[in-house]
Amino acid sequence: MNLKKIKLSSLFIILNTFVLFTSVLFIEEIYKLQFSESEYFKNQALSNRQKVEVIEAKRGSILDREFNEVSETINAFNIGIYPEKIDDKELVSELLAPLLQLDKAVIFERLNNNKNYFYLKRNIDFETGTKIKNWNYKGINVEKSSKRIIYSDSLTQIIGHVDPDGNGIEGLELYFDNSLKGTDGELRYEAAPNGDFIPQGKSSILDPVHGEDLILSIDSELQYISEDLCSEALQITQAFKCSVVFMNAENGEIIISAEKSSINNKYFDINLISGRALYEPGSALKIFTVGALLQNDEINENDTYYVEDKIEIIEESCNKTYEGLKGCYRDFLKHDPYELTVREIIERSSNVGTIKVTEGSNVSEIESYLIKFGFGNKTGVELTGETRGGFVDYKSCLTCLSS
């Protein structure tokens, strides 16, 4: 009997100890929740309720030299789809196809093959997006977006493009992306489980910093006229490509940079457009070459030279039987031999005269002057893909810097 009482008493003690221990743990947790760790749990609860919405910064506009807007960002919409929420996928495909200019079968296939949320089409125009939004159709999410448009087709190559997220990927849009895109803001607020705004909850707003506008030196009207004339010239001459570049020589501003390629031109290379091409300066180099010699007092502008209409650098190279590619150099027009001063040689852009003036000159020394003039460097016109110039390695070339 006493043994039984002892067992019951021991069990009672163990039970009381367990209850007491559990109570202590419970009280400790309550204390943490209410006092020592209350701030942590409060923040945890707040983070579960807090929502963040991005306030998109507006991308800066691009204007021509007369402050005409040639590219800007306008309001648009993205069409997102929750496939599992759409009951009649065939009907939705039929309704969206004409508005989004997509094939009905393609839409239907994407609705059936995707289980997760996806964008059916991005950056559609505001009017179309508003129409779809007003349907309030379950499973179709119409979210605000923006769309970049270019008003001047003749400036498309220069301005370039942005991706669907509004980031510059080509042309001036890429080169000045950091200045144009600005910095997004954000709205933070407390929301109920259904996503509704809690009026008494905490909220804060960080205003966006909109992008800066970009003003070009280009005259969009002259640019358009130049491209139109290029199109006409390509048709008449059957040439592959036409380029027109017009610069203000006093300050280096590019007023026109027009490009046109023949529609049937299978030889067109994007690296041949004026902003990227490497090409010989041609007769323009005569001024710099002769200028270097004048600066170095190696010649005088009144020095005279006997100038024929052609000159042989390689013997017999001007004969019709000569099969080489180079060696004979001619002036643009045939003429009888005459004496010309250095000034007259430049005025008439005489290839033969310039070769005679520069005979015996140190090519490397002339190159050093050309580098001071900016040859071999980028121009600073701020176009993507521009390549720097270079000089020939063949330093004994007698004509490379002459014509």
JSON list of C-alpha atoms in Angstrom, two decimals, residues 286-296:
[
{"chain": "A", "resi": 286, "resn": "LYS", "atom": "CA", "xyz": [46.73, 67.02, -98.61]},
{"chain": "A", "resi": 287, "resn": "ILE", "atom": "CA", "xyz": [46.03, 70.07, -96.43]},
{"chain": "A", "resi": 288, "resn": "PHE", "atom": "CA", "xyz": [47.38, 68.39, -93.30]},
{"chain": "A", "resi": 289, "resn": "THR", "atom": "CA", "xyz": [50.38, 66.77, -94.97]},
{"chain": "A", "resi": 290, "resn": "VAL", "atom": "CA", "xyz": [51.52, 69.95, -96.69]},
{"chain": "A", "resi": 291, "resn": "GLY", "atom": "CA", "xyz": [50.62, 71.94, -93.57]},
{"chain": "A", "resi": 292, "resn": "ALA", "atom": "CA", "xyz": [53.03, 69.79, -91.53]},
{"chain": "A", "resi": 293, "resn": "LEU", "atom": "CA", "xyz": [55.85, 70.51, -94.00]},
{"chain": "A", "resi": 294, "resn": "LEU", "atom": "CA", "xyz": [55.08, 74.25, -93.95]},
{"chain": "A", "resi": 295, "resn": "GLN", "atom": "CA", "xyz": [55.05, 74.25, -90.15]},
{"chain": "A", "resi": 296, "resn": "ASN", "atom": "CA", "xyz": [58.42, 72.50, -90.15]}
]
